[in-house]
Amino acid sequence: PLAIIEVSGRRWVWSPWGEVQWVRNLRAAGRATITFRRREEQVRARELDADERIAFFRDTLGPLARSMRGGMWFIRLFDGVDLRDPVKAAEGRFVFELFPAE
């Protein structure tokens, strides 16, 4: 299972555990099928570069986690990511922005 992060109409998926198989597959294919509650959606994926990943952790995931009760704790405990340091959080972690497939 993956968590799709949705903020202000934009969507991302990220890998807390580095370059795992789904990351390699998504990078190679550039597209995926998302299934949620029996509904399928085709998406395109664009991998964020290093600066964009830092911005994602600083400006998107960090504020989102802070807005949820226990969000920062959950991500630190289960994903091993300290969002208080977005530069370190972005190291070795891959993020893709998702777009509707054309």
CSV table of C-alpha atoms in Angstrom, one decimal:
chain,number,residue,atom,x,y,z
A,1,PRO,CA,0.0,0.0,0.0
A,2,LEU,CA,1.0,3.6,-0.7
A,3,ALA,CA,-0.1,6.9,0.7
A,4,ILE,CA,-1.1,9.4,-1.9
A,5,ILE,CA,-0.6,12.9,-0.6
A,6,GLU,CA,-3.1,15.3,-1.9
A,7,VAL,CA,-2.9,19.1,-1.1
A,8,SER,CA,-4.6,21.9,-3.0
A,9,GLY,CA,-5.6,19.7,-5.9
A,10,ARG,CA,-2.0,18.3,-6.5
A,11,ARG,CA,-1.0,14.7,-5.7
A,12,TRP,CA,2.3,13.0,-4.9
A,13,VAL,CA,3.5,9.6,-3.8
A,14,TRP,CA,6.7,9.1,-1.9
A,15,SER,CA,9.0,6.3,-0.8
A,16,PRO,CA,10.2,6.5,2.8
A,17,TRP,CA,12.3,3.4,2.3
A,18,GLY,CA,14.4,4.6,-0.7
A,19,GLU,CA,14.7,3.0,-4.1
A,20,VAL,CA,12.3,0.1,-3.7
A,21,GLN,CA,10.8,-1.9,-6.6
A,22,TRP,CA,7.7,0.2,-7.1
A,23,VAL,CA,9.9,3.3,-7.4
A,24,ARG,CA,12.0,1.6,-10.1
A,25,ASN,CA,8.8,0.5,-11.9
A,26,LEU,CA,7.1,3.9,-11.7
A,27,ARG,CA,10.3,5.6,-12.9
A,28,ALA,CA,10.6,3.3,-15.9
A,29,ALA,CA,7.0,3.3,-16.9
A,30,GLY,CA,6.2,7.0,-16.1
A,31,ARG,CA,2.6,6.0,-15.5
A,32,ALA,CA,0.5,3.8,-13.2
A,33,THR,CA,-3.0,2.7,-12.3
A,34,ILE,CA,-4.3,3.8,-9.0
A,35,THR,CA,-7.1,1.7,-7.5
A,36,PHE,CA,-9.1,3.2,-4.6
A,37,ARG,CA,-12.3,1.7,-3.4
A,38,ARG,CA,-12.7,-0.3,-6.6
A,39,ARG,CA,-12.2,2.7,-8.8
A,40,GLU,CA,-9.3,2.7,-11.1
A,41,GLU,CA,-7.5,5.8,-12.4
A,42,GLN,CA,-4.7,6.1,-14.9
A,43,VAL,CA,-2.0,8.6,-13.9
A,44,ARG,CA,1.3,10.0,-15.3
A,45,ALA,CA,4.1,10.4,-12.8
A,46,ARG,CA,7.0,12.9,-12.8
A,47,GLU,CA,9.9,12.3,-10.5
A,48,LEU,CA,10.9,15.3,-8.4
A,49,ASP,CA,14.6,16.3,-8.5
A,50,ALA,CA,16.6,17.0,-5.3
A,51,ASP,CA,15.5,20.6,-4.9
A,52,GLU,CA,11.9,19.8,-5.6
A,53,ARG,CA,12.0,16.9,-3.0
A,54,ILE,CA,13.3,19.3,-0.3
A,55,ALA,CA,10.5,21.7,-1.2
A,56,PHE,CA,8.0,18.9,-1.0
A,57,PHE,CA,9.1,17.9,2.5
A,58,ARG,CA,9.3,21.5,3.7
A,59,ASP,CA,6.3,23.0,2.0
A,60,THR,CA,3.8,20.2,1.5
A,61,LEU,CA,4.3,17.1,3.7
A,62,GLY,CA,5.6,19.0,6.7
A,63,PRO,CA,2.7,21.4,7.0
A,64,LEU,CA,0.2,18.5,6.2
A,65,ALA,CA,1.7,16.3,8.9
A,66,ARG,CA,1.6,19.2,11.4
A,67,SER,CA,-2.0,19.8,10.7
A,68,MET,CA,-3.0,16.3,11.7
A,69,ARG,CA,-3.0,15.2,15.3
A,70,GLY,CA,0.1,12.9,15.7
A,71,GLY,CA,1.1,13.3,12.0
A,72,MET,CA,4.7,14.3,12.7
A,73,TRP,CA,5.0,11.5,15.3
A,74,PHE,CA,3.5,9.0,12.9
A,75,ILE,CA,5.9,9.8,10.0
A,76,ARG,CA,8.9,9.9,12.3
A,77,LEU,CA,8.0,6.6,14.0
A,78,PHE,CA,6.7,4.5,11.1
A,79,ASP,CA,8.6,6.0,8.1
A,80,GLY,CA,11.8,7.0,9.9
A,81,VAL,CA,11.6,10.6,8.6
A,82,ASP,CA,12.1,13.7,10.6
A,83,LEU,CA,10.1,16.4,8.8
A,84,ARG,CA,11.8,19.1,10.9
A,85,ASP,CA,14.8,18.7,8.6
A,86,PRO,CA,13.6,18.7,5.0
A,87,VAL,CA,17.1,18.5,3.5
A,88,LYS,CA,17.8,15.3,5.4
A,89,ALA,CA,14.2,14.0,4.8
A,90,ALA,CA,14.8,14.3,1.1
A,91,GLU,CA,18.0,12.4,1.0
A,92,GLY,CA,17.5,8.9,-0.5
A,93,ARG,CA,13.8,9.3,-0.6
A,94,PHE,CA,12.0,9.5,-3.9
A,95,VAL,CA,8.9,11.6,-4.7
A,96,PHE,CA,6.7,11.6,-7.8
A,97,GLU,CA,4.0,14.1,-8.6
A,98,LEU,CA,0.9,12.4,-10.2
A,99,PHE,CA,-1.2,13.8,-13.0
A,100,PRO,CA,-4.2,12.5,-14.8
A,101,ALA,CA,-3.2,10.4,-17.8
A,102,GLU,CA,-4.0,12.0,-21.1
